[in-house]
């Protein structure tokens, strides 16, 4: 994982963007936020499992489907299986040690 503080690559309203092996951060303080960094590490693992580009295709398709269903971008984002897994487990700093392969499917 390579942490880079560069606010111009981070979408407005987000603290970070993960694109294997990089994590682009909006604020340098976030480098020290263990929960936030763990959330991004979970995304790195998900991207590895799906070989990065299929991860993003799945992410966008799932977001669009959920947005159509809920008519709310924020609700759609939070209900993407990848985000759901990351938010649910971000406080467990040992989660990745016991996480099973393709575990995001349990949050679909």
PDB file of N, CA and C in Angstrom:
ATOM      1  N   UNK A   1       0.853  -1.172   0.000  1.00  0.00           N
ATOM      2  CA  UNK A   1       0.000   0.000   0.000  1.00  0.00           C
ATOM      3  C   UNK A   1       0.892   1.226   0.000  1.00  0.00           C
ATOM      4  N   UNK A   2       0.579   2.141  -0.886  1.00  0.00           N
ATOM      5  CA  UNK A   2       1.315   3.392  -0.992  1.00  0.00           C
ATOM      6  C   UNK A   2       0.330   4.534  -0.739  1.00  0.00           C
ATOM      7  N   UNK A   3       0.504   5.235   0.384  1.00  0.00           N
ATOM      8  CA  UNK A   3      -0.364   6.350   0.737  1.00  0.00           C
ATOM      9  C   UNK A   3       0.173   7.631   0.104  1.00  0.00           C
ATOM     10  N   UNK A   4      -0.697   8.346  -0.604  1.00  0.00           N
ATOM     11  CA  UNK A   4      -0.322   9.592  -1.257  1.00  0.00           C
ATOM     12  C   UNK A   4      -1.358  10.648  -0.892  1.00  0.00           C
ATOM     13  N   UNK A   5      -0.885  11.761  -0.336  1.00  0.00           N
ATOM     14  CA  UNK A   5      -1.781  12.867  -0.036  1.00  0.00           C
ATOM     15  C   UNK A   5      -1.803  13.771  -1.262  1.00  0.00           C
ATOM     16  N   UNK A   6      -2.953  13.787  -1.929  1.00  0.00           N
ATOM     17  CA  UNK A   6      -3.108  14.580  -3.152  1.00  0.00           C
ATOM     18  C   UNK A   6      -4.596  14.823  -3.351  1.00  0.00           C
ATOM     19  N   UNK A   7      -5.048  15.943  -2.856  1.00  0.00           N
ATOM     20  CA  UNK A   7      -6.486  16.207  -2.822  1.00  0.00           C
ATOM     21  C   UNK A   7      -7.148  16.293  -4.191  1.00  0.00           C
ATOM     22  N   UNK A   8      -6.370  16.497  -5.245  1.00  0.00           N
ATOM     23  CA  UNK A   8      -6.971  16.655  -6.569  1.00  0.00           C
ATOM     24  C   UNK A   8      -7.361  15.324  -7.212  1.00  0.00           C
ATOM     25  N   UNK A   9      -6.917  14.202  -6.652  1.00  0.00           N
ATOM     26  CA  UNK A   9      -7.324  12.892  -7.160  1.00  0.00           C
ATOM     27  C   UNK A   9      -8.431  12.269  -6.316  1.00  0.00           C
ATOM     28  N   UNK A  10      -8.809  12.955  -5.269  1.00  0.00           N
ATOM     29  CA  UNK A  10      -9.848  12.453  -4.377  1.00  0.00           C
ATOM     30  C   UNK A  10     -11.161  13.162  -4.709  1.00  0.00           C
ATOM     31  N   UNK A  11     -12.203  12.402  -5.036  1.00  0.00           N
ATOM     32  CA  UNK A  11     -13.488  13.030  -5.384  1.00  0.00           C
ATOM     33  C   UNK A  11     -14.033  13.892  -4.240  1.00  0.00           C
ATOM     34  N   UNK A  12     -14.705  14.949  -4.593  1.00  0.00           N
ATOM     35  CA  UNK A  12     -15.314  15.838  -3.600  1.00  0.00           C
ATOM     36  C   UNK A  12     -16.256  15.043  -2.695  1.00  0.00           C
ATOM     37  N   UNK A  13     -16.149  15.287  -1.410  1.00  0.00           N
ATOM     38  CA  UNK A  13     -17.006  14.621  -0.440  1.00  0.00           C
ATOM     39  C   UNK A  13     -16.427  13.319   0.084  1.00  0.00           C
ATOM     40  N   UNK A  14     -15.266  12.910  -0.413  1.00  0.00           N
ATOM     41  CA  UNK A  14     -14.621  11.679   0.035  1.00  0.00           C
ATOM     42  C   UNK A  14     -13.266  12.005   0.649  1.00  0.00           C
ATOM     43  N   UNK A  15     -12.853  11.167   1.593  1.00  0.00           N
ATOM     44  CA  UNK A  15     -11.552  11.354   2.243  1.00  0.00           C
ATOM     45  C   UNK A  15     -10.442  10.646   1.496  1.00  0.00           C
ATOM     46  N   UNK A  16     -10.784   9.629   0.736  1.00  0.00           N
ATOM     47  CA  UNK A  16      -9.753   8.878   0.047  1.00  0.00           C
ATOM     48  C   UNK A  16     -10.292   8.121  -1.145  1.00  0.00           C
ATOM     49  N   UNK A  17      -9.364   7.673  -1.971  1.00  0.00           N
ATOM     50  CA  UNK A  17      -9.673   6.867  -3.142  1.00  0.00           C
ATOM     51  C   UNK A  17      -8.584   5.810  -3.262  1.00  0.00           C
ATOM     52  N   UNK A  18      -8.980   4.567  -3.361  1.00  0.00           N
ATOM     53  CA  UNK A  18      -8.021   3.473  -3.454  1.00  0.00           C
ATOM     54  C   UNK A  18      -8.007   2.930  -4.868  1.00  0.00           C
ATOM     55  N   UNK A  19      -6.826   2.894  -5.427  1.00  0.00           N
ATOM     56  CA  UNK A  19      -6.612   2.277  -6.736  1.00  0.00           C
ATOM     57  C   UNK A  19      -5.298   1.521  -6.635  1.00  0.00           C
ATOM     58  N   UNK A  20      -5.405   0.202  -6.518  1.00  0.00           N
ATOM     59  CA  UNK A  20      -4.264  -0.651  -6.195  1.00  0.00           C
ATOM     60  C   UNK A  20      -3.018  -0.269  -6.979  1.00  0.00           C
ATOM     61  N   UNK A  21      -1.902  -0.103  -6.312  1.00  0.00           N
ATOM     62  CA  UNK A  21      -1.574  -0.230  -4.891  1.00  0.00           C
ATOM     63  C   UNK A  21      -1.597   1.103  -4.149  1.00  0.00           C
ATOM     64  N   UNK A  22      -2.246   2.114  -4.737  1.00  0.00           N
ATOM     65  CA  UNK A  22      -2.226   3.458  -4.161  1.00  0.00           C
ATOM     66  C   UNK A  22      -3.491   3.769  -3.382  1.00  0.00           C
ATOM     67  N   UNK A  23      -3.319   4.573  -2.340  1.00  0.00           N
ATOM     68  CA  UNK A  23      -4.441   5.160  -1.625  1.00  0.00           C
ATOM     69  C   UNK A  23      -4.202   6.665  -1.653  1.00  0.00           C
ATOM     70  N   UNK A  24      -5.067   7.369  -2.358  1.00  0.00           N
ATOM     71  CA  UNK A  24      -4.964   8.823  -2.462  1.00  0.00           C
ATOM     72  C   UNK A  24      -5.816   9.432  -1.356  1.00  0.00           C
ATOM     73  N   UNK A  25      -5.209  10.303  -0.572  1.00  0.00           N
ATOM     74  CA  UNK A  25      -5.878  10.899   0.580  1.00  0.00           C
ATOM     75  C   UNK A  25      -6.091  12.386   0.377  1.00  0.00           C
ATOM     76  N   UNK A  26      -7.178  12.884   0.929  1.00  0.00           N
ATOM     77  CA  UNK A  26      -7.482  14.303   0.864  1.00  0.00           C
ATOM     78  C   UNK A  26      -6.620  15.083   1.860  1.00  0.00           C
ATOM     79  N   UNK A  27      -6.438  14.531   3.054  1.00  0.00           N
ATOM     80  CA  UNK A  27      -5.740  15.231   4.131  1.00  0.00           C
ATOM     81  C   UNK A  27      -4.592  14.398   4.677  1.00  0.00           C
ATOM     82  N   UNK A  28      -3.486  15.047   4.995  1.00  0.00           N
ATOM     83  CA  UNK A  28      -2.329  14.326   5.517  1.00  0.00           C
ATOM     84  C   UNK A  28      -2.604  13.718   6.894  1.00  0.00           C
ATOM     85  N   UNK A  29      -3.554  14.264   7.640  1.00  0.00           N
ATOM     86  CA  UNK A  29      -3.902  13.723   8.954  1.00  0.00           C
ATOM     87  C   UNK A  29      -4.470  12.310   8.854  1.00  0.00           C
ATOM     88  N   UNK A  30      -5.073  11.989   7.721  1.00  0.00           N
ATOM     89  CA  UNK A  30      -5.685  10.674   7.549  1.00  0.00           C
ATOM     90  C   UNK A  30      -4.660   9.545   7.506  1.00  0.00           C
ATOM     91  N   UNK A  31      -3.413   9.859   7.244  1.00  0.00           N
ATOM     92  CA  UNK A  31      -2.355   8.835   7.254  1.00  0.00           C
ATOM     93  C   UNK A  31      -2.256   8.196   8.634  1.00  0.00           C
ATOM     94  N   UNK A  32      -2.551   8.965   9.680  1.00  0.00           N
ATOM     95  CA  UNK A  32      -2.448   8.484  11.054  1.00  0.00           C
ATOM     96  C   UNK A  32      -3.741   7.869  11.590  1.00  0.00           C
ATOM     97  N   UNK A  33      -4.816   7.951  10.821  1.00  0.00           N
ATOM     98  CA  UNK A  33      -6.115   7.421  11.243  1.00  0.00           C
ATOM     99  C   UNK A  33      -6.167   5.929  10.927  1.00  0.00           C
ATOM    100  N   UNK A  34      -5.935   5.090  11.939  1.00  0.00           N
ATOM    101  CA  UNK A  34      -5.827   3.646  11.733  1.00  0.00           C
ATOM    102  C   UNK A  34      -7.122   3.028  11.215  1.00  0.00           C
ATOM    103  N   UNK A  35      -8.251   3.518  11.668  1.00  0.00           N
ATOM    104  CA  UNK A  35      -9.540   2.984  11.210  1.00  0.00           C
ATOM    105  C   UNK A  35      -9.743   3.308   9.736  1.00  0.00           C
ATOM    106  N   UNK A  36      -9.463   4.554   9.356  1.00  0.00           N
ATOM    107  CA  UNK A  36      -9.608   4.958   7.955  1.00  0.00           C
ATOM    108  C   UNK A  36      -8.655   4.168   7.062  1.00  0.00           C
ATOM    109  N   UNK A  37      -7.411   4.039   7.480  1.00  0.00           N
ATOM    110  CA  UNK A  37      -6.429   3.296   6.692  1.00  0.00           C
ATOM    111  C   UNK A  37      -6.852   1.834   6.577  1.00  0.00           C
ATOM    112  N   UNK A  38      -7.401   1.262   7.644  1.00  0.00           N
ATOM    113  CA  UNK A  38      -7.880  -0.124   7.592  1.00  0.00           C
ATOM    114  C   UNK A  38      -9.022  -0.263   6.589  1.00  0.00           C
ATOM    115  N   UNK A  39      -9.920   0.716   6.549  1.00  0.00           N
ATOM    116  CA  UNK A  39     -11.014   0.716   5.574  1.00  0.00           C
ATOM    117  C   UNK A  39     -10.434   0.639   4.152  1.00  0.00           C
ATOM    118  N   UNK A  40      -9.422   1.434   3.898  1.00  0.00           N
ATOM    119  CA  UNK A  40      -8.806   1.441   2.570  1.00  0.00           C
ATOM    120  C   UNK A  40      -8.035   0.144   2.292  1.00  0.00           C
ATOM    121  N   UNK A  41      -7.439  -0.449   3.315  1.00  0.00           N
ATOM    122  CA  UNK A  41      -6.752  -1.733   3.141  1.00  0.00           C
ATOM    123  C   UNK A  41      -7.741  -2.829   2.757  1.00  0.00           C
ATOM    124  N   UNK A  42      -8.942  -2.763   3.308  1.00  0.00           N
ATOM    125  CA  UNK A  42      -9.976  -3.732   2.940  1.00  0.00           C
ATOM    126  C   UNK A  42     -10.284  -3.595   1.443  1.00  0.00           C
ATOM    127  N   UNK A  43     -10.365  -2.352   0.957  1.00  0.00           N
ATOM    128  CA  UNK A  43     -10.595  -2.140  -0.478  1.00  0.00           C
ATOM    129  C   UNK A  43      -9.429  -2.675  -1.309  1.00  0.00           C
ATOM    130  N   UNK A  44      -8.215  -2.523  -0.831  1.00  0.00           N
ATOM    131  CA  UNK A  44      -7.064  -3.066  -1.551  1.00  0.00           C
ATOM    132  C   UNK A  44      -7.182  -4.579  -1.694  1.00  0.00           C
ATOM    133  N   UNK A  45      -7.596  -5.249  -0.633  1.00  0.00           N
ATOM    134  CA  UNK A  45      -7.763  -6.708  -0.688  1.00  0.00           C
ATOM    135  C   UNK A  45      -8.854  -7.077  -1.670  1.00  0.00           C
ATOM    136  N   UNK A  46      -9.964  -6.350  -1.651  1.00  0.00           N
ATOM    137  CA  UNK A  46     -11.058  -6.611  -2.588  1.00  0.00           C
ATOM    138  C   UNK A  46     -10.577  -6.445  -4.024  1.00  0.00           C
ATOM    139  N   UNK A  47      -9.786  -5.403  -4.260  1.00  0.00           N
ATOM    140  CA  UNK A  47      -9.285  -5.155  -5.609  1.00  0.00           C
ATOM    141  C   UNK A  47      -8.349  -6.261  -6.062  1.00  0.00           C
ATOM    142  N   UNK A  48      -7.515  -6.743  -5.172  1.00  0.00           N
ATOM    143  CA  UNK A  48      -6.619  -7.861  -5.508  1.00  0.00           C
ATOM    144  C   UNK A  48      -7.418  -9.099  -5.893  1.00  0.00           C
ATOM    145  N   UNK A  49      -8.450  -9.383  -5.125  1.00  0.00           N
ATOM    146  CA  UNK A  49      -9.263 -10.573  -5.394  1.00  0.00           C
ATOM    147  C   UNK A  49      -9.942 -10.521  -6.759  1.00  0.00           C
ATOM    148  N   UNK A  50     -10.318  -9.335  -7.170  1.00  0.00           N
ATOM    149  CA  UNK A  50     -11.027  -9.191  -8.450  1.00  0.00           C
ATOM    150  C   UNK A  50     -10.123  -8.669  -9.567  1.00  0.00           C
ATOM    151  N   UNK A  51      -8.827  -8.601  -9.298  1.00  0.00           N
ATOM    152  CA  UNK A  51      -7.844  -8.175 -10.293  1.00  0.00           C
ATOM    153  C   UNK A  51      -8.046  -6.729 -10.762  1.00  0.00           C
ATOM    154  N   UNK A  52      -8.361  -5.861  -9.851  1.00  0.00           N
ATOM    155  CA  UNK A  52      -8.456  -4.407  -9.953  1.00  0.00           C
ATOM    156  C   UNK A  52      -9.525  -3.906 -10.931  1.00  0.00           C
ATOM    157  N   UNK A  53      -9.349  -4.048 -12.221  1.00  0.00           N
ATOM    158  CA  UNK A  53     -10.316  -3.473 -13.164  1.00  0.00           C
ATOM    159  C   UNK A  53     -11.711  -4.093 -13.054  1.00  0.00           C
ATOM    160  N   UNK A  54     -11.846  -5.415 -12.917  1.00  0.00           N
ATOM    161  CA  UNK A  54     -13.190  -5.961 -12.685  1.00  0.00           C
ATOM    162  C   UNK A  54     -13.816  -5.438 -11.381  1.00  0.00           C
ATOM    163  N   UNK A  55     -12.973  -5.147 -10.385  1.00  0.00           N
ATOM    164  CA  UNK A  55     -13.475  -4.549  -9.143  1.00  0.00           C
ATOM    165  C   UNK A  55     -14.212  -3.247  -9.457  1.00  0.00           C
ATOM    166  N   UNK A  56     -13.562  -2.385 -10.235  1.00  0.00           N
ATOM    167  CA  UNK A  56     -14.177  -1.091 -10.542  1.00  0.00           C
ATOM    168  C   UNK A  56     -15.409  -1.235 -11.427  1.00  0.00           C
ATOM    169  N   UNK A  57     -15.401  -2.159 -12.350  1.00  0.00           N
ATOM    170  CA  UNK A  57     -16.594  -2.392 -13.175  1.00  0.00           C
ATOM    171  C   UNK A  57     -17.756  -2.831 -12.284  1.00  0.00           C
ATOM    172  N   UNK A  58     -17.497  -3.791 -11.403  1.00  0.00           N
ATOM    173  CA  UNK A  58     -18.528  -4.279 -10.481  1.00  0.00           C
ATOM    174  C   UNK A  58     -19.002  -3.135  -9.590  1.00  0.00           C
ATOM    175  N   UNK A  59     -18.051  -2.358  -9.060  1.00  0.00           N
ATOM    176  CA  UNK A  59     -18.360  -1.244  -8.162  1.00  0.00           C
ATOM    177  C   UNK A  59     -19.318  -0.256  -8.836  1.00  0.00           C
ATOM    178  N   UNK A  60     -19.006   0.157 -10.048  1.00  0.00           N
ATOM    179  CA  UNK A  60     -19.828   1.132 -10.769  1.00  0.00           C
ATOM    180  C   UNK A  60     -21.201   0.554 -11.098  1.00  0.00           C
ATOM    181  N   UNK A  61     -21.243  -0.669 -11.577  1.00  0.00           N
ATOM    182  CA  UNK A  61     -22.532  -1.298 -11.915  1.00  0.00           C
ATOM    183  C   UNK A  61     -23.401  -1.446 -10.678  1.00  0.00           C
ATOM    184  N   UNK A  62     -22.800  -1.922  -9.580  1.00  0.00           N
ATOM    185  CA  UNK A  62     -23.588  -2.090  -8.353  1.00  0.00           C
ATOM    186  C   UNK A  62     -24.085  -0.733  -7.845  1.00  0.00           C
ATOM    187  N   UNK A  63     -23.224   0.289  -7.920  1.00  0.00           N
ATOM    188  CA  UNK A  63     -23.646   1.629  -7.498  1.00  0.00           C
ATOM    189  C   UNK A  63     -24.833   2.106  -8.332  1.00  0.00           C
ATOM    190  N   UNK A  64     -24.757   1.969  -9.643  1.00  0.00           N
ATOM    191  CA  UNK A  64     -25.837   2.438 -10.516  1.00  0.00           C
ATOM    192  C   UNK A  64     -27.148   1.703 -10.237  1.00  0.00           C
ATOM    193  N   UNK A  65     -27.064   0.398 -10.049  1.00  0.00           N
ATOM    194  CA  UNK A  65     -28.277  -0.377  -9.736  1.00  0.00           C
ATOM    195  C   UNK A  65     -28.884   0.081  -8.419  1.00  0.00           C
ATOM    196  N   UNK A  66     -28.040   0.250  -7.415  1.00  0.00           N
ATOM    197  CA  UNK A  66     -28.545   0.672  -6.099  1.00  0.00           C
ATOM    198  C   UNK A  66     -29.069   2.107  -6.133  1.00  0.00           C
ATOM    199  N   UNK A  67     -28.464   2.957  -6.948  1.00  0.00           N
ATOM    200  CA  UNK A  67     -28.930   4.341  -7.081  1.00  0.00           C
ATOM    201  C   UNK A  67     -30.305   4.369  -7.735  1.00  0.00           C
ATOM    202  N   UNK A  68     -30.495   3.553  -8.763  1.00  0.00           N
ATOM    203  CA  UNK A  68     -31.810   3.460  -9.417  1.00  0.00           C
ATOM    204  C   UNK A  68     -32.850   2.953  -8.423  1.00  0.00           C
ATOM    205  N   UNK A  69     -32.458   1.961  -7.619  1.00  0.00           N
ATOM    206  CA  UNK A  69     -33.395   1.371  -6.655  1.00  0.00           C
ATOM    207  C   UNK A  69     -33.760   2.344  -5.536  1.00  0.00           C
ATOM    208  N   UNK A  70     -32.769   3.074  -5.010  1.00  0.00           N
ATOM    209  CA  UNK A  70     -33.011   3.927  -3.840  1.00  0.00           C
ATOM    210  C   UNK A  70     -33.268   5.389  -4.194  1.00  0.00           C
ATOM    211  N   UNK A  71     -32.833   5.797  -5.391  1.00  0.00           N
ATOM    212  CA  UNK A  71     -32.940   7.189  -5.824  1.00  0.00           C
ATOM    213  C   UNK A  71     -32.181   8.143  -4.895  1.00  0.00           C
ATOM    214  N   UNK A  72     -31.171   7.609  -4.237  1.00  0.00           N
ATOM    215  CA  UNK A  72     -30.348   8.396  -3.312  1.00  0.00           C
ATOM    216  C   UNK A  72     -28.895   7.960  -3.472  1.00  0.00           C
ATOM    217  N   UNK A  73     -28.037   8.878  -3.957  1.00  0.00           N
ATOM    218  CA  UNK A  73     -26.633   8.536  -4.210  1.00  0.00           C
ATOM    219  C   UNK A  73     -25.910   8.085  -2.954  1.00  0.00           C
ATOM    220  N   UNK A  74     -26.169   8.759  -1.828  1.00  0.00           N
ATOM    221  CA  UNK A  74     -25.472   8.414  -0.583  1.00  0.00           C
ATOM    222  C   UNK A  74     -25.865   7.040  -0.068  1.00  0.00           C
ATOM    223  N   UNK A  75     -27.144   6.734  -0.125  1.00  0.00           N
ATOM    224  CA  UNK A  75     -27.614   5.409   0.302  1.00  0.00           C
ATOM    225  C   UNK A  75     -27.064   4.344  -0.638  1.00  0.00           C
ATOM    226  N   UNK A  76     -27.074   4.638  -1.927  1.00  0.00           N
ATOM    227  CA  UNK A  76     -26.540   3.687  -2.910  1.00  0.00           C
ATOM    228  C   UNK A  76     -25.070   3.403  -2.635  1.00  0.00           C
ATOM    229  N   UNK A  77     -24.290   4.447  -2.404  1.00  0.00           N
ATOM    230  CA  UNK A  77     -22.859   4.289  -2.115  1.00  0.00           C
ATOM    231  C   UNK A  77     -22.631   3.421  -0.877  1.00  0.00           C
ATOM    232  N   UNK A  78     -23.346   3.717   0.195  1.00  0.00           N
ATOM    233  CA  UNK A  78     -23.139   2.982   1.451  1.00  0.00           C
ATOM    234  C   UNK A  78     -23.577   1.517   1.339  1.00  0.00           C
ATOM    235  N   UNK A  79     -24.450   1.216   0.382  1.00  0.00           N
ATOM    236  CA  UNK A  79     -24.948  -0.151   0.237  1.00  0.00           C
ATOM    237  C   UNK A  79     -24.215  -0.971  -0.813  1.00  0.00           C
ATOM    238  N   UNK A  80     -23.200  -0.405  -1.443  1.00  0.00           N
ATOM    239  CA  UNK A  80     -22.359  -1.205  -2.335  1.00  0.00           C
ATOM    240  C   UNK A  80     -21.700  -2.276  -1.470  1.00  0.00           C
ATOM    241  N   UNK A  81     -21.689  -3.506  -1.931  1.00  0.00           N
ATOM    242  CA  UNK A  81     -21.167  -4.605  -1.100  1.00  0.00           C
ATOM    243  C   UNK A  81     -19.739  -4.346  -0.627  1.00  0.00           C
ATOM    244  N   UNK A  82     -18.901  -3.757  -1.464  1.00  0.00           N
ATOM    245  CA  UNK A  82     -17.522  -3.473  -1.082  1.00  0.00           C
ATOM    246  C   UNK A  82     -17.467  -2.452   0.058  1.00  0.00           C
ATOM    247  N   UNK A  83     -18.290  -1.414  -0.040  1.00  0.00           N
ATOM    248  CA  UNK A  83     -18.317  -0.385   1.001  1.00  0.00           C
ATOM    249  C   UNK A  83     -18.948  -0.933   2.274  1.00  0.00           C
ATOM    250  N   UNK A  84     -19.980  -1.722   2.109  1.00  0.00           N
ATOM    251  CA  UNK A  84     -20.648  -2.307   3.266  1.00  0.00           C
ATOM    252  C   UNK A  84     -19.662  -3.152   4.079  1.00  0.00           C
ATOM    253  N   UNK A  85     -18.898  -3.984   3.400  1.00  0.00           N
ATOM    254  CA  UNK A  85     -17.894  -4.790   4.101  1.00  0.00           C
ATOM    255  C   UNK A  85     -16.852  -3.902   4.770  1.00  0.00           C
ATOM    256  N   UNK A  86     -16.354  -2.904   4.058  1.00  0.00           N
ATOM    257  CA  UNK A  86     -15.303  -2.046   4.604  1.00  0.00           C
ATOM    258  C   UNK A  86     -15.801  -1.236   5.804  1.00  0.00           C
ATOM    259  N   UNK A  87     -16.973  -0.640   5.707  1.00  0.00           N
ATOM    260  CA  UNK A  87     -17.506   0.133   6.834  1.00  0.00           C
ATOM    261  C   UNK A  87     -17.823  -0.755   8.032  1.00  0.00           C
ATOM    262  N   UNK A  88     -18.351  -1.940   7.786  1.00  0.00           N
ATOM    263  CA  UNK A  88     -18.697  -2.848   8.879  1.00  0.00           C
ATOM    264  C   UNK A  88     -17.464  -3.299   9.657  1.00  0.00           C
ATOM    265  N   UNK A  89     -16.348  -3.462   8.970  1.00  0.00           N
ATOM    266  CA  UNK A  89     -15.167  -4.060   9.597  1.00  0.00           C
ATOM    267  C   UNK A  89     -13.978  -3.118   9.775  1.00  0.00           C
ATOM    268  N   UNK A  90     -14.146  -1.848   9.458  1.00  0.00           N
ATOM    269  CA  UNK A  90     -13.013  -0.928   9.507  1.00  0.00           C
ATOM    270  C   UNK A  90     -12.416  -0.764  10.907  1.00  0.00           C
ATOM    271  N   UNK A  91     -13.202  -0.929  11.946  1.00  0.00           N
ATOM    272  CA  UNK A  91     -12.695  -0.758  13.312  1.00  0.00           C
ATOM    273  C   UNK A  91     -11.964  -1.993  13.832  1.00  0.00           C
ATOM    274  N   UNK A  92     -12.127  -3.113  13.165  1.00  0.00           N
ATOM    275  CA  UNK A  92     -11.427  -4.343  13.534  1.00  0.00           C
ATOM    276  C   UNK A  92     -10.087  -4.365  12.796  1.00  0.00           C
ATOM    277  N   UNK A  93      -9.044  -3.925  13.482  1.00  0.00           N
ATOM    278  CA  UNK A  93      -7.738  -3.788  12.838  1.00  0.00           C
ATOM    279  C   UNK A  93      -7.106  -5.135  12.506  1.00  0.00           C
ATOM    280  N   UNK A  94      -7.679  -6.228  12.982  1.00  0.00           N
ATOM    281  CA  UNK A  94      -7.197  -7.576  12.663  1.00  0.00           C
ATOM    282  C   UNK A  94      -8.082  -8.287  11.638  1.00  0.00           C
ATOM    283  N   UNK A  95      -9.070  -7.582  11.111  1.00  0.00           N
ATOM    284  CA  UNK A  95     -10.046  -8.190  10.206  1.00  0.00           C
ATOM    285  C   UNK A  95      -9.398  -8.884   9.016  1.00  0.00           C
ATOM    286  N   UNK A  96      -8.442  -8.261   8.406  1.00  0.00           N
ATOM    287  CA  UNK A  96      -7.849  -8.833   7.192  1.00  0.00           C
ATOM    288  C   UNK A  96      -7.074 -10.122   7.463  1.00  0.00           C
ATOM    289  N   UNK A  97      -6.688 -10.346   8.693  1.00  0.00           N
ATOM    290  CA  UNK A  97      -5.967 -11.583   9.031  1.00  0.00           C
ATOM    291  C   UNK A  97      -6.892 -12.797   8.994  1.00  0.00           C
ATOM    292  N   UNK A  98      -8.172 -12.576   9.272  1.00  0.00           N
ATOM    293  CA  UNK A  98      -9.110 -13.696   9.319  1.00  0.00           C
ATOM    294  C   UNK A  98     -10.155 -13.660   8.198  1.00  0.00           C
ATOM    295  N   UNK A  99     -10.122 -12.639   7.385  1.00  0.00           N
ATOM    296  CA  UNK A  99     -11.115 -12.462   6.325  1.00  0.00           C
ATOM    297  C   UNK A  99     -10.990 -13.576   5.290  1.00  0.00           C
ATOM    298  N   UNK A 100     -12.119 -14.147   4.914  1.00  0.00           N
ATOM    299  CA  UNK A 100     -12.103 -15.183   3.890  1.00  0.00           C
ATOM    300  C   UNK A 100     -12.142 -14.564   2.491  1.00  0.00           C
ATOM    301  N   UNK A 101     -11.720 -15.351   1.528  1.00  0.00           N
ATOM    302  CA  UNK A 101     -11.648 -14.914   0.137  1.00  0.00           C
ATOM    303  C   UNK A 101     -13.038 -14.528  -0.371  1.00  0.00           C
ATOM    304  N   UNK A 102     -13.131 -13.414  -1.074  1.00  0.00           N
ATOM    305  CA  UNK A 102     -14.365 -12.885  -1.632  1.00  0.00           C
ATOM    306  C   UNK A 102     -15.446 -12.690  -0.570  1.00  0.00           C
ATOM    307  N   UNK A 103     -15.046 -12.296   0.606  1.00  0.00           N
ATOM    308  CA  UNK A 103     -15.994 -12.122   1.704  1.00  0.00           C
ATOM    309  C   UNK A 103     -16.999 -11.004   1.444  1.00  0.00           C
ATOM    310  N   UNK A 104     -16.692 -10.099   0.531  1.00  0.00           N
ATOM    311  CA  UNK A 104     -17.630  -9.009   0.211  1.00  0.00           C
ATOM    312  C   UNK A 104     -18.967  -9.558  -0.274  1.00  0.00           C
ATOM    313  N   UNK A 105     -18.973 -10.791  -0.802  1.00  0.00           N
ATOM    314  CA  UNK A 105     -20.235 -11.385  -1.277  1.00  0.00           C
ATOM    315  C   UNK A 105     -21.240 -11.563  -0.148  1.00  0.00           C
ATOM    316  N   UNK A 106     -20.766 -11.675   1.071  1.00  0.00           N
ATOM    317  CA  UNK A 106     -21.658 -11.794   2.224  1.00  0.00           C
ATOM    318  C   UNK A 106     -22.390 -10.477   2.514  1.00  0.00           C
ATOM    319  N   UNK A 107     -21.972  -9.393   1.892  1.00  0.00           N
ATOM    320  CA  UNK A 107     -22.561  -8.085   2.108  1.00  0.00           C
ATOM    321  C   UNK A 107     -23.375  -7.617   0.914  1.00  0.00           C
ATOM    322  N   UNK A 108     -23.578  -8.484  -0.040  1.00  0.00           N
ATOM    323  CA  UNK A 108     -24.267  -8.145  -1.281  1.00  0.00           C
ATOM    324  C   UNK A 108     -25.748  -7.982  -1.079  1.00  0.00           C
TER     325      UNK A 108
END
